[in-house]
Amino acid sequence: KQEVTQIPAALSVPEGENLVLNCSFTDSAIYNLQWFRQDPGKGLTSLLLIQSSQREQTSGRLNASLDKSSGRSTLYIAASQPGDSATYLCAVKYSGGGADGLTFGKGTHLIIQP
Amino acid sequence: NAGVMQNPRHLVRRRGQEARLRCSPMKGHSHVYWYRQLPEEGLKFMVYLQKENIIDESGMPKERFSAEFPKEGPSILRIQQVVRGDSAAYFCASSLKTRAGELFFGEGSRLTVL
C-alpha cells in the first residue's frame, strides 16, 4: 500500500532554533515529493517541490532533501520564527500505479514559541 | 487570476440536500484535482480531471458524488443527498503539467451538513 508518514505529529520549539521535520514513504517509484504549509482554516501553500531525479531543494530558510532509496525526505527550517507556526504536510506523487493524485501524510503541527 | 479560486468558501446544507462546489484553476492550467480533508484526518485524493475528461476517480465514493470539468467554466464537485459524514473541507488543486507537475491549491470549501 502506498502511504506517507510524518514524524513527529506535533512539535513545539523556542524561536530561533533550527528544526527538522521528517517524512517517509513506502514506495521508491515516485514522480516527485512536495512540502506544503497549511494555516488553520486555510488552504495549502506549496513550499518546495523535489522531482525524483533531485536530491534537495532550497527556498530561503527552508531546505528539503529526498532520499528515494530509503524512502525519506526531511524539511529543514533554519532560524525558526513565530510566523512559521503552521501544519506542514508532505505529499508524494507515486508513479508505480495507483491513484493519480498526491498521497499526503497527516502532517506535523509546528508551534514556534516567541 | 492569481491562484486557484474556490467557491463557496463555506456551505451549510441539511441532510438530503445537494452541495455544489466550484473550482477555477490557475490560468493556463488544464489539470484539476479534488481532495477531501475530514476533521483530524489527512487530505485524501478524490478525482483527477482534465478538460471534459475524468482521468482518475478512484478516490471518489461510488454513490452521490460526481465531478466534471467542462470545456468552458469551472470544475464542479457535486454531492447529492448529503449526509453528516460529508462534512469536511474540500480542496481543489491545479497543475500545468500532468503527473510530475507542481500542484497549487485553493483555499478550500468547507461543507457543514446539519
CSV table of C-alpha atoms in Angstrom, one decimal:
chain,number,residue,atom,x,y,z
A,1,LYS,CA,0.0,0.0,0.0
A,2,GLN,CA,1.4,3.4,-0.9
A,3,GLU,CA,1.5,5.5,2.2
A,4,VAL,CA,3.2,8.6,3.6
A,5,THR,CA,4.1,9.0,7.3
A,6,GLN,CA,5.2,12.2,9.1
A,7,ILE,CA,7.1,12.3,12.4
A,8,PRO,CA,6.6,14.0,14.8
A,9,ALA,CA,2.9,14.7,14.7
A,10,ALA,CA,3.5,17.8,16.8
A,11,LEU,CA,6.5,19.9,17.7
A,12,SER,CA,7.0,23.0,19.9
A,13,VAL,CA,10.3,24.8,19.9
A,14,PRO,CA,11.6,28.2,21.0
A,15,GLU,CA,12.1,30.9,18.4
A,16,GLY,CA,15.4,30.9,16.7
A,17,GLU,CA,16.0,27.2,16.8
A,18,ASN,CA,16.8,25.1,13.7
A,19,LEU,CA,14.5,22.2,13.3
A,20,VAL,CA,13.9,19.1,11.1
A,21,LEU,CA,10.6,17.6,10.0
A,22,ASN,CA,10.6,14.0,8.8
A,23,CYS,CA,8.6,12.3,6.1
A,24,SER,CA,8.7,8.7,5.0
A,25,PHE,CA,7.1,6.9,2.0
A,26,THR,CA,6.6,3.3,1.2
A,27,ASP,CA,7.5,3.0,-2.5
A,28,SER,CA,10.6,4.5,-4.2
A,29,ALA,CA,8.7,4.7,-7.5
A,30,ILE,CA,7.8,8.4,-7.3
A,31,TYR,CA,7.5,11.3,-9.7
A,32,ASN,CA,8.1,13.9,-7.0
A,33,LEU,CA,7.6,14.9,-3.4
A,34,GLN,CA,6.1,18.2,-2.4
A,35,TRP,CA,6.1,20.0,1.0
A,36,PHE,CA,3.2,22.3,1.9
A,37,ARG,CA,2.2,24.6,4.7
A,38,GLN,CA,-1.3,24.8,6.0
A,39,ASP,CA,-2.5,27.5,8.4
A,40,PRO,CA,-5.7,26.9,10.4
A,41,GLY,CA,-8.8,27.2,8.3
A,42,LYS,CA,-6.8,27.9,5.2
A,43,GLY,CA,-5.6,26.2,2.0
A,44,LEU,CA,-2.3,24.7,1.3
A,45,THR,CA,0.7,26.8,0.3
A,46,SER,CA,3.4,24.9,-1.7
A,47,LEU,CA,6.8,25.3,-0.1
A,48,LEU,CA,9.1,23.1,-2.1
A,49,LEU,CA,8.8,20.5,-4.9
A,50,ILE,CA,11.5,17.9,-5.4
A,51,GLN,CA,11.5,15.9,-8.6
A,52,SER,CA,12.5,12.2,-8.3
A,53,SER,CA,15.9,12.9,-10.0
A,54,GLN,CA,16.8,15.6,-7.5
A,55,ARG,CA,18.3,15.3,-4.0
A,56,GLU,CA,17.3,18.6,-2.5
A,57,GLN,CA,15.7,22.0,-3.0
A,58,THR,CA,16.1,25.2,-1.1
A,59,SER,CA,14.0,28.3,-0.7
A,60,GLY,CA,15.1,31.0,1.8
A,61,ARG,CA,15.3,29.4,5.3
A,62,LEU,CA,13.8,26.1,4.0
A,63,ASN,CA,15.7,23.1,2.7
A,64,ALA,CA,14.1,19.9,1.7
A,65,SER,CA,16.0,16.7,0.9
A,66,LEU,CA,15.0,13.5,-0.8
A,67,ASP,CA,16.4,10.0,-0.5
A,68,LYS,CA,14.4,7.7,-2.7
A,69,SER,CA,16.3,4.6,-1.8
A,70,SER,CA,15.5,4.9,1.9
A,71,GLY,CA,12.0,6.4,1.3
A,72,ARG,CA,12.7,9.5,3.3
A,73,SER,CA,12.5,13.3,3.0
A,74,THR,CA,13.3,15.9,5.5
A,75,LEU,CA,12.3,19.6,5.7
A,76,TYR,CA,14.9,21.7,7.5
A,77,ILE,CA,13.8,25.1,8.8
A,78,ALA,CA,16.6,27.4,9.9
A,79,ALA,CA,16.3,30.2,12.5
A,80,SER,CA,12.6,29.5,13.2
A,81,GLN,CA,10.2,32.4,13.7
A,82,PRO,CA,6.7,32.5,15.3
A,83,GLY,CA,5.3,33.1,11.8
A,84,ASP,CA,6.5,29.6,10.9
A,85,SER,CA,3.8,28.1,13.2
A,86,ALA,CA,1.6,26.0,11.0
A,87,THR,CA,0.9,22.4,9.9
A,88,TYR,CA,3.5,21.1,7.5
A,89,LEU,CA,2.4,18.5,5.0
A,90,CYS,CA,4.5,16.1,3.0
A,91,ALA,CA,2.9,14.7,-0.2
A,92,VAL,CA,4.2,12.1,-2.7
A,93,LYS,CA,3.2,11.6,-6.3
A,94,TYR,CA,3.7,7.9,-6.8
A,95,SER,CA,4.5,6.6,-10.3
A,96,GLY,CA,4.1,2.9,-9.8
A,97,GLY,CA,0.4,2.6,-10.3
A,98,GLY,CA,-2.4,3.5,-8.0
A,99,ALA,CA,-4.2,6.9,-7.9
A,100,ASP,CA,-3.1,9.8,-10.0
A,101,GLY,CA,-3.3,12.2,-7.1
A,102,LEU,CA,-0.8,13.1,-4.3
A,103,THR,CA,-0.6,10.9,-1.3
A,104,PHE,CA,-0.5,13.0,1.9
A,105,GLY,CA,0.9,12.4,5.3
A,106,LYS,CA,-1.1,13.6,8.3
A,107,GLY,CA,1.2,16.5,8.9
A,108,THR,CA,3.4,17.9,11.6
A,109,HIS,CA,1.8,20.6,13.7
A,110,LEU,CA,4.6,23.1,14.5
A,111,ILE,CA,4.5,25.8,17.2
A,112,ILE,CA,7.3,28.3,17.5
A,113,GLN,CA,7.3,29.9,20.9
A,114,PRO,CA,8.1,33.6,20.9
B,1,ASN,CA,-6.3,35.2,-11.8
B,2,ALA,CA,-3.7,35.0,-9.1
B,3,GLY,CA,-4.4,31.4,-8.0
B,4,VAL,CA,-6.9,28.6,-7.7
B,5,MET,CA,-10.3,30.0,-6.9
B,6,GLN,CA,-12.9,28.0,-5.0
B,7,ASN,CA,-16.4,28.9,-4.1
B,8,PRO,CA,-18.3,29.0,-1.9
B,9,ARG,CA,-15.8,29.1,0.9
B,10,HIS,CA,-18.4,27.9,3.4
B,11,LEU,CA,-21.5,26.0,2.6
B,12,VAL,CA,-24.2,24.7,5.0
B,13,ARG,CA,-26.7,22.1,3.9
B,14,ARG,CA,-29.3,20.0,5.6
B,15,ARG,CA,-29.3,16.2,5.2
B,16,GLY,CA,-30.7,15.2,1.9
B,17,GLN,CA,-29.8,18.4,0.0
B,18,GLU,CA,-27.3,18.8,-2.7
B,19,ALA,CA,-24.0,20.6,-2.5
B,20,ARG,CA,-22.1,22.1,-5.5
B,21,LEU,CA,-18.6,23.2,-5.1
B,22,ARG,CA,-16.8,25.1,-7.8
B,23,CYS,CA,-13.1,25.5,-8.7
B,24,SER,CA,-11.4,27.7,-11.3
B,25,PRO,CA,-7.8,26.6,-11.9
B,26,MET,CA,-4.9,28.8,-12.3
B,27,LYS,CA,-4.7,30.5,-15.7
B,28,GLY,CA,-3.2,28.1,-18.2
B,29,HIS,CA,-3.7,25.0,-16.1
B,30,SER,CA,-5.8,22.2,-17.6
B,31,HIS,CA,-5.3,19.6,-14.8
B,32,VAL,CA,-7.6,19.7,-11.8
B,33,TYR,CA,-7.7,17.6,-8.7
B,34,TRP,CA,-10.2,17.4,-5.9
B,35,TYR,CA,-9.2,16.4,-2.3
B,36,ARG,CA,-11.2,16.0,0.9
B,37,GLN,CA,-10.0,16.7,4.4
B,38,LEU,CA,-12.0,15.2,7.1
B,39,PRO,CA,-11.7,16.5,10.7
B,40,GLU,CA,-8.5,15.2,12.3
B,41,GLU,CA,-7.7,13.3,9.0
B,42,GLY,CA,-5.2,13.9,6.2
B,43,LEU,CA,-6.1,15.0,2.8
B,44,LYS,CA,-7.4,12.3,0.6
B,45,PHE,CA,-7.4,12.3,-3.2
B,46,MET,CA,-10.8,12.1,-4.8
B,47,VAL,CA,-10.7,12.7,-8.5
B,48,TYR,CA,-8.4,14.0,-11.3
B,49,LEU,CA,-9.8,15.7,-14.3
B,50,GLN,CA,-8.7,17.3,-17.5
B,51,LYS,CA,-10.9,19.5,-19.7
B,52,GLU,CA,-14.1,17.4,-20.4
B,53,ASN,CA,-12.5,14.2,-19.2
B,54,ILE,CA,-12.3,12.3,-15.9
B,55,ILE,CA,-8.9,10.7,-15.8
B,56,ASP,CA,-8.9,9.1,-12.4
B,57,GLU,CA,-11.9,8.9,-10.0
B,58,SER,CA,-10.5,6.1,-7.8
B,59,GLY,CA,-10.8,8.2,-4.7
B,60,MET,CA,-14.4,9.2,-5.2
B,61,PRO,CA,-17.2,7.5,-3.3
B,62,LYS,CA,-19.2,5.3,-5.7
B,63,GLU,CA,-22.5,6.9,-4.8
B,64,ARG,CA,-23.8,10.5,-4.5
B,65,PHE,CA,-20.5,12.1,-5.6
B,66,SER,CA,-19.7,13.3,-9.2
B,67,ALA,CA,-17.3,15.7,-10.8
B,68,GLU,CA,-16.9,17.5,-14.0
B,69,PHE,CA,-14.6,19.9,-15.8
B,70,PRO,CA,-16.4,21.3,-18.8
B,71,LYS,CA,-14.8,22.9,-21.8
B,72,GLU,CA,-15.9,26.3,-20.6
B,73,GLY,CA,-16.3,27.3,-16.9
B,74,PRO,CA,-15.1,25.9,-13.6
B,75,SER,CA,-14.8,22.4,-12.4
B,76,ILE,CA,-17.7,21.3,-10.3
B,77,LEU,CA,-17.8,18.7,-7.4
B,78,ARG,CA,-21.4,17.7,-6.8
B,79,ILE,CA,-22.6,15.8,-3.7
B,80,GLN,CA,-26.2,14.6,-3.8
B,81,GLN,CA,-28.3,13.8,-0.8
B,82,VAL,CA,-25.7,14.9,1.6
B,83,VAL,CA,-25.2,13.2,5.0
B,84,ARG,CA,-23.4,14.4,8.1
B,85,GLY,CA,-20.3,12.3,7.2
B,86,ASP,CA,-19.8,14.5,4.2
B,87,SER,CA,-19.0,17.5,6.4
B,88,ALA,CA,-15.4,18.3,5.5
B,89,ALA,CA,-13.1,20.7,3.8
B,90,TYR,CA,-12.9,20.1,0.0
B,91,PHE,CA,-9.8,21.4,-1.7
B,92,CYS,CA,-9.2,21.8,-5.4
B,93,ALA,CA,-5.7,21.9,-6.9
B,94,SER,CA,-4.5,22.6,-10.4
B,95,SER,CA,-1.3,21.9,-12.3
B,96,LEU,CA,0.2,22.9,-15.6
B,97,LYS,CA,1.7,19.5,-16.3
B,98,THR,CA,0.4,16.1,-15.8
B,99,ARG,CA,2.0,13.6,-13.4
B,100,ALA,CA,5.2,15.4,-12.4
B,101,GLY,CA,3.7,18.9,-12.2
B,102,GLU,CA,3.6,21.0,-9.1
B,103,LEU,CA,0.2,21.3,-7.6
B,104,PHE,CA,-1.3,24.6,-6.5
B,105,PHE,CA,-4.2,24.5,-4.0
B,106,GLY,CA,-7.2,26.7,-3.5
B,107,GLU,CA,-8.4,28.0,-0.1
B,108,GLY,CA,-11.0,25.2,0.1
B,109,SER,CA,-14.7,24.9,0.5
B,110,ARG,CA,-15.9,24.0,4.0
B,111,LEU,CA,-19.1,22.0,3.9
B,112,THR,CA,-21.2,21.6,7.0
B,113,VAL,CA,-24.2,19.2,7.0
B,114,LEU,CA,-26.8,19.8,9.7
